[in-house]
Tab-separated table of C-alpha atoms and ligand atoms in Angstrom:
chain	number	residue	atom	x	y	z
B	96	MET	CA	142.290	67.132	155.521
B	97	GLN	CA	139.410	64.656	154.824
B	98	PRO	CA	136.806	64.025	157.525
B	99	LYS	CA	136.346	60.501	158.520
B	100	ASN	CA	132.676	60.610	158.670
B	101	TYR	CA	130.899	59.811	155.403
B	102	SER	CA	127.314	59.315	156.445
B	103	ILE	CA	124.823	61.576	155.193
B	104	PRO	CA	121.582	62.119	157.409
B	105	GLU	CA	118.818	61.476	154.637
B	106	LEU	CA	119.917	58.215	153.430
B	107	ASN	CA	116.577	56.981	152.643
B	108	LYS	CA	116.115	59.652	150.104
B	109	PHE	CA	118.301	57.640	148.167
B	110	ILE	CA	116.926	53.991	148.138
B	111	VAL	CA	113.953	52.687	146.767
B	112	PRO	CA	112.717	49.055	147.062
B	113	GLU	CA	112.881	46.683	144.142
B	114	THR	CA	109.192	46.976	144.324
B	115	CYS	CA	108.871	50.585	143.401
B	116	LYS	CA	107.189	51.883	140.598
B	117	LEU	CA	108.995	54.158	138.319
B	118	LYS	CA	106.360	56.980	139.409
B	119	ASN	CA	107.200	56.601	143.291
B	120	CYS	CA	110.992	56.385	142.126
B	121	LEU	CA	110.698	59.854	140.216
B	122	LYS	CA	109.287	61.357	143.221
B	123	THR	CA	112.492	59.885	145.471
B	124	LEU	CA	114.434	61.215	142.643
B	125	ASP	CA	112.950	64.548	143.125
B	126	LYS	CA	113.460	64.405	146.928
B	127	ASN	CA	117.115	63.763	146.837
B	128	ALA	CA	117.481	66.271	143.772
B	129	ASN	CA	120.774	64.371	143.164
B	130	GLY	CA	119.871	62.769	139.990
B	131	LEU	CA	120.095	59.053	141.155
B	132	VAL	CA	118.474	56.252	143.473
B	133	PHE	CA	119.891	52.715	144.593
B	134	VAL	CA	117.711	50.107	144.414
B	135	CYS	CA	117.641	47.205	147.191
B	136	ASN	CA	115.937	44.102	147.648
B	137	LYS	CA	113.595	42.728	150.169
B	138	LYS	CA	116.229	41.947	152.543
B	139	LYS	CA	117.605	45.405	152.190
B	140	LYS	CA	120.723	44.466	149.724
B	141	LEU	CA	122.339	46.605	147.021
B	142	ILE	CA	120.688	45.650	143.782
B	143	GLY	CA	121.150	48.249	141.324
B	144	VAL	CA	121.022	51.970	140.374
B	145	ILE	CA	118.757	54.390	138.258
B	146	THR	CA	119.851	58.021	137.394
B	147	ASP	CA	117.070	60.213	135.939
B	148	GLY	CA	118.722	59.665	132.744
B	149	ASP	CA	118.175	56.082	132.645
B	150	ILE	CA	114.380	56.763	133.337
B	151	ARG	CA	113.997	59.401	130.612
B	152	ARG	CA	115.735	56.904	128.103
B	153	TYR	CA	113.696	54.128	129.288
B	154	LEU	CA	110.210	56.238	129.033
B	155	ILE	CA	111.055	57.517	125.349
B	156	ARG	CA	111.182	53.587	124.590
B	157	LYS	CA	108.321	52.390	126.698
B	158	PRO	CA	106.166	54.970	128.394
B	159	ASN	CA	104.898	53.418	131.250
B	160	LEU	CA	105.368	54.647	134.699
B	161	ASN	CA	103.615	51.932	136.300
B	162	SER	CA	107.102	49.680	135.165
B	163	PHE	CA	109.230	48.414	138.358
B	164	VAL	CA	112.203	49.963	138.679
B	165	THR	CA	114.114	46.731	138.373
B	166	GLU	CA	112.877	46.927	134.832
B	167	VAL	CA	115.417	50.408	134.580
B	168	MET	CA	117.939	50.031	136.771
B	169	LYS	CA	121.763	49.157	136.227
B	170	LYS	CA	122.859	46.226	137.780
B	171	ASN	CA	126.585	47.334	137.214
B	172	LEU	CA	127.602	49.846	139.824
B	173	VAL	CA	130.269	51.242	142.048
B	174	SER	CA	129.738	50.249	145.768
B	175	LEU	CA	132.312	49.823	148.569
B	176	PRO	CA	132.742	48.279	152.144
B	177	VAL	CA	131.623	50.498	154.880
B	178	ASN	CA	135.417	50.663	156.370
B	179	SER	CA	137.072	51.640	153.228
B	180	LYS	CA	139.751	54.221	153.505
B	181	PRO	CA	139.094	57.683	152.465
B	182	GLU	CA	141.808	57.096	149.735
B	183	LYS	CA	139.917	54.147	148.448
B	184	ILE	CA	136.400	55.651	148.145
B	185	ARG	CA	138.621	58.889	146.493
B	186	GLU	CA	139.973	56.669	143.844
B	187	LYS	CA	136.612	55.842	142.848
B	188	PHE	CA	134.932	59.115	142.304
B	189	SER	CA	134.657	60.549	138.607
B	190	SER	CA	132.836	62.815	136.767
B	191	GLU	CA	130.381	59.944	136.288
B	192	ILE	CA	130.541	58.368	139.505
B	193	LYS	CA	129.892	61.074	142.519
B	194	PHE	CA	128.028	59.228	144.825
B	195	ILE	CA	129.156	55.532	146.390
B	196	PRO	CA	127.112	53.454	148.759
B	197	LEU	CA	129.120	51.936	151.300
B	198	VAL	CA	127.936	48.398	152.246
B	199	ASP	CA	127.917	46.263	155.351
B	200	SER	CA	129.382	42.665	154.756
B	201	ASN	CA	125.589	41.553	153.868
B	202	ASN	CA	125.796	44.487	150.759
B	203	ARG	CA	123.447	46.480	152.577
B	204	ILE	CA	123.590	50.165	152.340
B	205	VAL	CA	124.805	51.686	155.881
B	206	ASP	CA	126.344	54.745	154.441
B	207	MET	CA	127.117	57.139	151.170
B	208	ALA	CA	130.216	58.987	149.972
B	209	SER	CA	129.343	61.933	148.243
B	210	ILE	CA	131.867	63.622	146.093
B	211	TYR	CA	130.433	67.164	146.982
B	212	ARG	CA	130.384	66.575	150.391
B	213	PHE	CA	132.956	64.410	151.985
B	214	SER	CA	135.462	63.141	149.618
B	215	LEU	CA	137.088	66.380	148.451
B	216	LEU	CA	140.728	65.339	147.100
B	217	PRO	CA	142.565	67.889	149.245
B	218	LEU	CA	145.800	69.878	147.792
B	219	TYR	CA	147.727	68.712	150.616
B	220	GLU	CA	147.202	66.241	153.875
B	221	PRO	CA	150.033	65.557	156.247
B	222	TYR	CA	151.620	62.068	156.215
B	223	LEU	CA	151.642	60.691	159.858
B	224	LYS	CA	152.337	56.997	159.552
B	225	GLY	CA	155.135	56.593	161.710
B	226	ASN	CA	155.995	57.226	165.618
B	227	GLU	CA	154.161	60.783	165.718
B	228	ARG	CA	151.698	58.854	168.061
B	229	LYS	CA	154.017	57.099	169.952
B	230	TYR	CA	156.048	60.106	170.791
B	231	ILE	CA	152.965	62.124	171.562
B	232	ASN	CA	151.904	59.506	174.113
B	233	ARG	CA	155.519	59.501	175.764
B	234	CYS	CA	155.338	63.377	175.990
B	235	ILE	CA	151.933	63.307	177.821
B	236	ASP	CA	152.407	59.919	179.943
B	237	SER	CA	155.458	61.748	181.135
B	238	GLY	CA	154.456	65.227	181.829
B	239	TRP	CA	156.814	66.832	179.281
B	240	ILE	CA	154.466	68.662	177.050
B	241	SER	CA	156.363	71.930	176.748
B	242	LYS	CA	159.859	71.359	176.985
B	243	GLY	CA	161.644	68.169	176.879
B	244	GLU	CA	163.657	65.703	174.951
B	245	TYR	CA	162.344	66.032	171.710
B	246	VAL	CA	163.306	69.458	170.819
B	247	LYS	CA	167.019	68.888	170.885
B	248	LYS	CA	166.490	65.399	169.073
B	249	PHE	CA	163.983	67.156	166.234
B	250	GLU	CA	166.855	70.223	166.061
B	251	GLU	CA	169.515	67.515	165.454
B	252	ALA	CA	167.893	65.023	163.394
B	253	PHE	CA	166.646	67.765	161.092
B	254	GLY	CA	169.828	69.260	160.674
B	255	ARG	CA	171.493	65.844	159.914
B	256	LYS	CA	168.865	65.530	157.049
B	257	ILE	CA	169.727	68.688	155.612
B	258	GLY	CA	173.627	69.303	156.404
B	259	ALA	CA	173.285	72.068	158.968
B	260	ASN	CA	174.468	72.407	162.030
B	261	ASN	CA	172.992	75.246	164.197
B	262	THR	CA	169.196	74.281	163.827
B	263	ILE	CA	166.542	76.387	166.093
B	264	SER	CA	163.240	75.120	166.383
B	265	VAL	CA	160.341	77.399	166.488
B	266	THR	CA	156.923	78.384	166.442
B	267	ASN	CA	156.356	78.329	162.862
B	268	GLY	CA	157.667	79.852	159.512
B	269	THR	CA	156.755	82.922	159.927
B	270	THR	CA	158.534	83.704	163.138
B	271	ALA	CA	161.341	81.498	161.853
B	272	ILE	CA	161.661	84.660	159.538
B	273	GLN	CA	161.255	87.019	162.201
B	274	LEU	CA	164.139	85.193	164.193
B	275	ALA	CA	166.328	85.392	161.464
B	276	LEU	CA	165.919	88.802	161.126
B	277	VAL	CA	166.188	90.265	164.582
B	278	THR	CA	168.950	88.114	164.764
B	279	LEU	CA	171.010	89.571	161.965
B	280	GLY	CA	170.153	92.970	163.432
B	281	VAL	CA	167.671	93.797	160.308
B	282	GLY	CA	165.219	96.289	161.813
B	283	GLN	CA	164.055	99.892	161.812
B	284	GLY	CA	165.005	102.045	158.830
B	285	ASP	CA	166.187	99.033	157.042
B	286	GLU	CA	165.694	97.764	153.478
B	287	VAL	CA	164.809	94.202	152.672
B	288	ILE	CA	165.007	92.831	149.115
B	289	VAL	CA	162.080	90.229	148.735
B	290	PRO	CA	160.100	88.672	145.636
B	291	SER	CA	156.996	90.203	144.371
B	292	LEU	CA	154.925	87.082	144.655
B	293	THR	CA	155.242	84.670	147.482
B	294	PHE	CA	153.625	83.867	150.918
B	295	ALA	CA	152.880	87.052	152.581
B	296	ALA	CA	154.282	85.965	155.712
B	297	VAL	CA	157.597	87.222	154.283
B	298	TYR	CA	156.644	90.835	153.965
B	299	ASN	CA	154.725	90.749	157.226
B	300	ALA	CA	157.984	89.461	158.981
B	301	VAL	CA	159.949	92.290	157.471
B	302	ILE	CA	157.126	94.872	158.173
B	303	PHE	CA	157.131	93.430	162.064
B	304	SER	CA	160.586	93.576	162.643
B	305	GLY	CA	160.608	97.561	161.559
B	306	ALA	CA	162.116	97.370	158.083
B	307	LYS	CA	160.515	97.697	154.883
B	308	PRO	CA	160.068	95.250	152.343
B	309	VAL	CA	161.127	95.773	148.785
B	310	MET	CA	159.722	94.021	145.944
B	311	VAL	CA	161.793	92.408	143.073
B	312	ASP	CA	159.792	90.605	140.313
B	313	ILE	CA	160.227	86.670	139.885
B	314	ASN	CA	161.886	84.588	137.373
B	315	LEU	CA	158.781	82.994	135.021
B	316	GLU	CA	160.777	79.628	134.805
B	317	THR	CA	161.329	78.911	138.338
B	318	LEU	CA	158.702	81.311	140.097
B	319	GLY	CA	161.605	82.773	142.279
B	320	LEU	CA	163.362	85.935	143.048
B	321	ASN	CA	164.914	87.195	139.483
B	322	HIS	CA	168.623	87.803	140.717
B	323	LYS	CA	169.117	89.712	137.478
B	324	LEU	CA	166.553	92.610	138.996
B	325	ILE	CA	168.082	92.719	141.989
B	326	GLU	CA	171.260	95.335	142.186
B	327	LYS	CA	168.868	98.090	140.637
B	328	LYS	CA	166.427	97.656	143.858
B	329	ILE	CA	169.437	98.321	146.179
B	330	SER	CA	169.986	101.211	148.296
B	331	LYS	CA	171.956	102.407	150.891
B	332	LYS	CA	169.413	101.375	153.435
B	333	THR	CA	169.294	97.653	152.136
B	334	LYS	CA	170.451	95.428	154.625
B	335	ALA	CA	169.583	91.807	153.524
B	336	ILE	CA	167.680	89.582	150.992
B	337	ILE	CA	165.100	86.968	151.197
B	338	PRO	CA	164.861	84.967	148.357
B	339	VAL	CA	161.855	82.262	148.693
B	340	HIS	CA	162.255	78.802	146.766
B	341	LEU	CA	158.943	78.981	145.911
B	342	TYR	CA	156.567	75.709	145.832
B	343	GLY	CA	159.872	73.967	145.926
B	344	CYS	CA	161.670	75.165	143.186
B	345	PRO	CA	165.211	76.356	144.350
B	346	VAL	CA	166.356	79.989	143.130
B	347	ASP	CA	169.718	80.878	141.565
B	348	ILE	CA	171.229	81.047	145.201
B	349	GLU	CA	174.741	81.053	144.183
B	350	ASN	CA	174.316	84.350	142.258
B	351	ILE	CA	171.952	85.771	144.682
B	352	CYS	CA	174.524	85.453	147.412
B	353	LYS	CA	177.350	86.924	145.143
B	354	ILE	CA	175.681	90.004	144.914
B	355	ALA	CA	175.106	89.858	149.034
B	356	LYS	CA	178.441	89.563	149.014
B	357	LYS	CA	179.176	92.489	146.609
B	358	PHE	CA	176.898	95.062	148.864
B	359	ASN	CA	177.603	93.680	152.084
B	360	LEU	CA	173.750	92.218	152.667
B	361	PHE	CA	172.622	89.425	154.771
B	362	VAL	CA	170.845	86.597	152.600
B	363	ILE	CA	167.939	84.800	154.499
B	364	GLU	CA	167.175	81.408	152.374
B	365	ASP	CA	162.855	81.126	152.764
B	366	CYS	CA	162.834	77.284	152.544
B	367	ALA	CA	159.336	76.850	154.011
B	368	GLU	CA	158.169	75.119	150.937
B	369	ALA	CA	161.518	73.950	149.623
B	370	LEU	CA	162.186	71.065	151.900
B	371	GLY	CA	163.700	68.442	150.190
B	372	SER	CA	165.226	70.714	147.701
B	373	TYR	CA	169.026	70.883	146.376
B	374	TYR	CA	170.948	73.476	144.562
B	375	LYS	CA	174.215	71.718	143.345
B	376	LYS	CA	173.659	69.044	145.524
B	377	ARG	CA	173.448	70.948	148.655
B	378	HIS	CA	170.136	71.175	150.373
B	379	VAL	CA	169.039	74.943	150.268
B	380	GLY	CA	169.020	77.090	153.267
B	381	ILE	CA	172.547	76.618	154.188
B	382	PHE	CA	173.708	78.901	151.238
B	383	GLY	CA	172.869	82.311	153.111
B	384	ASP	CA	173.098	83.696	156.774
B	385	ALA	CA	170.062	81.865	157.790
B	386	GLY	CA	167.229	79.383	156.582
B	387	THR	CA	163.954	79.138	157.467
B	388	PHE	CA	161.211	76.289	157.287
B	389	SER	CA	157.705	75.905	158.104
B	390	PHE	CA	156.296	72.797	159.410
B	391	TYR	CA	152.673	73.561	159.095
B	392	GLY	CA	150.087	71.103	158.266
B	393	ASN	CA	150.151	71.439	154.659
B	394	LYS	CA	154.202	71.236	154.545
B	395	THR	CA	156.065	68.512	153.214
B	396	ILE	CA	156.631	67.467	157.023
B	397	SER	CA	154.755	68.521	159.429
B	398	THR	CA	154.515	69.806	163.545
B	399	GLY	CA	150.958	71.017	163.300
B	400	GLU	CA	152.113	74.539	163.342
B	401	GLY	CA	156.168	74.969	163.297
B	402	GLY	CA	159.298	76.131	162.075
B	403	MET	CA	163.137	76.170	162.251
B	404	VAL	CA	165.754	78.639	161.467
B	405	VAL	CA	169.071	77.214	160.548
B	406	PHE	CA	172.466	79.692	161.007
B	407	LYS	CA	175.411	79.610	159.153
B	408	SER	CA	177.648	81.282	162.124
B	409	LYS	CA	177.442	79.647	165.721
B	410	LYS	CA	177.235	82.980	167.102
B	411	ASN	CA	174.425	84.136	165.551
B	412	PHE	CA	173.070	80.727	166.568
B	413	ASN	CA	173.779	81.613	170.235
B	414	LYS	CA	172.211	84.976	169.885
B	415	ALA	CA	168.903	83.644	168.222
B	416	MET	CA	168.901	81.041	170.999
B	417	LEU	CA	168.391	83.470	173.901
B	418	ILE	CA	166.031	85.832	171.607
B	419	LYS	CA	163.825	82.601	171.309
B	420	ASN	CA	163.576	82.445	175.105
B	421	ASN	CA	163.065	86.020	176.119
B	422	GLY	CA	166.632	86.424	176.242
B	423	MET	CA	167.134	84.632	179.638
B	424	SER	CA	170.520	82.873	180.292
B	425	ASP	CA	170.457	79.129	180.670
B	426	LYS	CA	172.926	79.164	183.049
B	427	LYS	CA	171.111	81.209	185.425
B	428	ALA	CA	167.453	81.160	185.659
B	429	TYR	CA	165.379	84.633	185.392
B	430	TRP	CA	168.692	86.108	184.396
B	431	HIS	CA	168.228	88.090	180.969
B	432	GLU	CA	171.057	88.635	178.805
B	433	ASP	CA	169.328	90.057	175.724
B	434	TYR	CA	165.880	91.143	175.198
B	435	GLY	CA	163.802	88.949	173.086
B	436	LEU	CA	160.075	86.884	172.882
B	437	ASN	CA	159.236	83.571	173.085
B	438	PHE	CA	159.477	81.390	170.098
B	439	LYS	CA	159.830	77.981	171.584
B	440	MET	CA	158.521	74.687	169.987
B	441	THR	CA	156.820	72.391	172.186
B	442	ASN	CA	158.249	69.063	173.352
B	443	VAL	CA	154.789	67.497	171.747
B	444	GLN	CA	155.641	69.587	168.373
B	445	ALA	CA	159.111	68.162	168.200
B	446	GLY	CA	157.899	64.746	168.984
B	447	ILE	CA	155.532	64.869	165.825
B	448	GLY	CA	158.710	66.491	164.010
B	449	LEU	CA	160.960	63.777	164.700
B	450	ALA	CA	158.897	61.141	163.779
B	451	GLN	CA	158.194	63.054	160.544
B	452	VAL	CA	162.078	63.496	160.286
B	453	GLU	CA	162.033	59.630	160.243
B	454	GLN	CA	159.784	59.307	157.382
B	455	PHE	CA	161.873	61.982	155.400
B	456	SER	CA	163.441	59.806	152.424
B	457	LYS	CA	159.764	58.255	151.994
B	458	ILE	CA	157.842	61.313	151.928
B	459	LEU	CA	160.150	63.072	149.563
B	460	ASN	CA	160.332	59.576	147.332
B	461	LYS	CA	156.634	59.601	147.343
B	462	LYS	CA	156.527	63.287	146.331
B	463	LYS	CA	159.152	62.673	143.584
B	464	GLN	CA	156.688	59.882	141.855
B	465	ILE	CA	153.937	62.232	141.906
B	466	SER	CA	156.066	65.175	140.305
B	467	ASN	CA	157.393	63.091	137.630
B	468	TYR	CA	153.978	61.421	136.349
B	469	TYR	CA	152.889	64.967	136.417
B	470	ILE	CA	155.793	66.046	134.393
B	471	LYS	CA	155.573	62.858	132.254
B	472	LYS	CA	151.805	63.746	131.633
B	473	LEU	CA	151.822	67.311	131.564
B	474	SER	CA	154.809	68.315	129.897
B	475	LYS	CA	153.174	67.159	126.543
B	476	LEU	CA	149.982	69.382	126.823
B	477	LYS	CA	150.245	72.762	124.709
B	478	THR	CA	148.033	75.039	127.188
B	479	VAL	CA	150.291	74.701	130.160
B	480	GLN	CA	153.886	75.493	131.208
B	481	LEU	CA	155.117	73.624	133.909
B	482	VAL	CA	158.046	75.304	136.449
B	483	LYS	CA	161.722	74.712	135.028
B	484	THR	CA	164.036	73.492	137.447
B	485	PRO	CA	167.573	74.399	136.778
B	486	LYS	CA	169.601	71.624	135.871
B	487	GLU	CA	171.768	71.919	138.617
B	488	CYS	CA	169.021	71.595	141.053
B	489	VAL	CA	166.212	69.053	142.582
B	490	ASN	CA	162.903	70.615	143.041
B	491	SER	CA	160.935	69.193	146.043
B	492	TYR	CA	157.561	70.177	144.253
B	493	TRP	CA	156.085	71.015	147.350
B	494	LEU	CA	152.892	71.685	145.513
B	495	PHE	CA	153.241	70.766	141.976
B	496	THR	CA	152.140	73.956	140.382
B	497	ILE	CA	151.112	74.791	136.556
B	498	ILE	CA	150.757	77.908	134.677
B	499	LEU	CA	148.135	78.003	131.936
B	500	ASN	CA	149.356	79.887	128.565
B	501	ASP	CA	147.300	81.583	126.224
B	502	GLN	CA	146.257	78.056	124.180
B	503	SER	CA	144.128	77.688	126.929
B	504	LYS	CA	140.305	77.143	126.272
B	505	ILE	CA	139.685	78.150	130.099
B	506	SER	CA	140.601	80.647	132.669
B	507	ARG	CA	142.702	79.585	135.600
B	508	ASP	CA	139.445	80.547	137.910
B	509	LYS	CA	137.272	78.350	135.678
B	510	LEU	CA	139.288	75.335	136.080
B	511	ILE	CA	139.751	75.506	139.701
B	512	LYS	CA	135.850	75.309	139.894
B	513	LYS	CA	135.791	72.533	137.260
B	514	PHE	CA	138.145	70.646	139.712
B	515	LEU	CA	135.921	71.399	142.830
B	516	LEU	CA	132.885	70.014	140.689
B	517	ASN	CA	134.703	67.096	140.493
B	518	GLY	CA	135.707	66.862	144.128
B	519	ILE	CA	139.411	67.671	143.843
B	520	GLU	CA	140.929	70.898	145.756
B	521	ALA	CA	143.190	72.688	143.335
B	522	LYS	CA	144.136	76.398	144.320
B	523	ARG	CA	145.613	79.364	142.663
B	524	VAL	CA	148.970	80.569	143.546
B	525	PHE	CA	149.692	83.534	145.657
B	526	PHE	CA	148.688	87.126	144.728
B	527	SER	CA	151.281	89.483	143.255
B	528	ALA	CA	152.185	92.107	146.301
B	529	ASP	CA	151.212	95.034	144.042
B	530	GLU	CA	147.697	93.521	144.110
B	531	MET	CA	147.308	93.817	147.783
B	532	HIS	CA	146.800	97.160	149.222
B	533	VAL	CA	148.037	96.396	152.302
B	534	TYR	CA	151.736	96.154	150.786
B	535	ARG	CA	150.952	98.463	147.875
B	536	LYS	CA	152.093	101.452	149.834
B	537	TYR	CA	155.840	99.517	149.773
B	538	ILE	CA	155.664	99.574	146.240
B	539	THR	CA	156.116	102.965	143.965
B	540	ARG	CA	153.957	103.664	141.282
B	541	LYS	CA	156.616	103.172	138.281
B	542	GLU	CA	157.325	99.586	139.939
B	543	ILE	CA	155.948	97.099	137.616
B	544	PHE	CA	155.924	92.923	138.218
B	545	PRO	CA	155.197	91.436	134.709
B	546	ASN	CA	155.868	87.892	135.754
B	547	SER	CA	154.380	88.077	138.947
B	548	LYS	CA	151.144	89.433	137.765
B	549	LEU	CA	150.925	86.771	134.899
B	550	VAL	CA	151.926	83.861	137.497
B	551	SER	CA	149.054	85.188	139.899
B	552	ALA	CA	146.521	85.409	136.844
B	553	ASN	CA	147.259	82.058	135.592
B	554	ALA	CA	148.816	79.613	137.854
B	555	LEU	CA	147.145	77.112	140.229
B	556	CYS	CA	148.867	74.169	142.302
B	557	LEU	CA	147.538	70.531	142.014
B	558	PRO	CA	146.972	67.979	144.868
B	559	SER	CA	150.255	66.848	145.703
B	560	PHE	CA	149.971	64.924	149.033
B	561	VAL	CA	152.201	61.951	149.564
B	562	SER	CA	149.637	59.594	149.558
B	563	LEU	CA	148.199	60.935	146.287
B	564	LYS	CA	147.344	57.667	144.144
B	565	LYS	CA	147.625	56.890	140.160
B	566	PRO	CA	144.142	56.905	139.476
B	567	SER	CA	143.326	60.414	141.301
B	568	LEU	CA	146.385	61.762	139.373
B	569	ASP	CA	145.132	60.395	135.965
B	570	ARG	CA	141.636	62.078	137.234
B	571	ILE	CA	143.548	65.214	137.484
B	572	ILE	CA	145.546	65.253	134.412
B	573	SER	CA	142.221	64.099	132.336
B	574	ILE	CA	140.286	67.274	133.523
B	575	ILE	CA	143.348	69.569	132.618
B	576	GLU	CA	143.677	68.239	129.478
B	577	ARG	CA	140.042	68.338	128.795
B	578	GLU	CA	139.161	71.580	130.043
B	579	THR	CA	142.194	73.236	128.753
B	580	LEU	CA	141.615	71.979	125.170
B	581	GLN	CA	137.919	71.567	125.444
B	582	LYS	CA	137.873	68.048	124.343
B	583	VAL	CA	133.876	67.142	124.277
O	56	PLP	C1	157.325	80.936	151.332
O	56	PLP	C2	156.746	80.861	152.718
O	56	PLP	N1	157.171	81.756	153.711
O	56	PLP	C3	156.781	81.520	155.090
O	56	PLP	C4	155.637	80.649	155.169
O	56	PLP	C5	155.127	81.031	156.632
O	56	PLP	O1	155.130	79.835	157.605
O	56	PLP	P1	154.075	79.640	158.496
O	56	PLP	O2	152.808	79.532	158.089
O	56	PLP	O3	154.567	78.080	159.395
O	56	PLP	O4	154.111	80.524	159.666
O	56	PLP	C6	154.981	80.156	154.260
O	56	PLP	C7	153.989	79.345	154.677
O	56	PLP	O5	153.202	78.842	153.816
O	56	PLP	C8	155.281	79.787	152.976
O	56	PLP	O6	154.760	79.621	152.290
């Protein structure tokens, strides 16, 4: 999420007048320590740019420090109107252009955008272009900021989009898993099968319910739970399986449900990262006993913090509705029919959620264009492996993820640093559970997770937010090509 303010306090260190001689220009360059200055005329209008390289090359030809900057400067430079949109500014940055003067209508520099400080192309940012503000204002104007009309409206609209009936909004994607576990009666003494590489909310929700997470390695193609390894890990204590549709790629949910049926286990699908993903034309989350979603700011649709649980059975839905509200009856005030906690989403969040659901198709279409472009360009590259979406599935590509293979000339971590130097945020994938000491105690010494380890060491997620434009995508792709192949 980008800051709106591009101003840098020491603008003067980047500007020299046209009457400036090279020796003084060098002093200014020395002060700003960024290797370039902009040249302005008497009327303060921007007329050129000089880099320290330009001066060096000029002095080799003509060693005269008393020459005027106008003799050395390049007139051809990139500047933008001061009110330019962040996306527009980001598109202009490249490995050559790291500073962009922002000018007023008279072409006077009034501000400056810097690739390093203000204009990181983020991994993700929410797309809030619909009725979000209108619905928030309605909450504020009416005073209904806690409960209110939007909660039910959001739950129903969300349910319609994914083909689910029993939808319950909650505070976030972690409590969504917790509520699903508690409702299904998973707790003390139980074991729950989970993938060995996922966001740790999955393990934490299981551990806080009193149960024990039992890790199973992932499939290298989909990055999700490998169903072929599940049966070996089932014991008398196993009560549930939590497959995670990681980064948007659906797992083989039909086979997982078959195993669950055979051993009488619950299935809770974690769809935090998979809104818009389908398995055999049905949205993920509606195959198991429960499906959980997250609406954190970096998710496909967002309510700031927020989550949703969808239950297959009405009975579990009714039970969860009680638990989510401290077990309190909705018919008799302060009468508690069950134990519970407070997992309630606010009306303000739900208002945002409703506005987001209204833009669901648009968001998914744009994300599809982005992932298609990445696939088109990167699938030819011998240095990377892409996630392989099974043909019967639709992958929403929450975050487009690539795995560097052994032909890559650069390590994953170094590539991420290169991205950062170019003002782009790329992120490593999650760690394999056995790499973190807090979860290691749930894993026996004999257990190994080769695929999780390989992915944890070599995979990274690329910017995948809805308003990402083609020039930015091209920049990202060219960095991957250049760095992994090390073309000079
Ligand atoms: C796979 C997965 N599960 C659960 C969660 C938890 O969601 P939240 O952050 O809304 O609690 C996340 C969040 O990123 C996630 O990626």
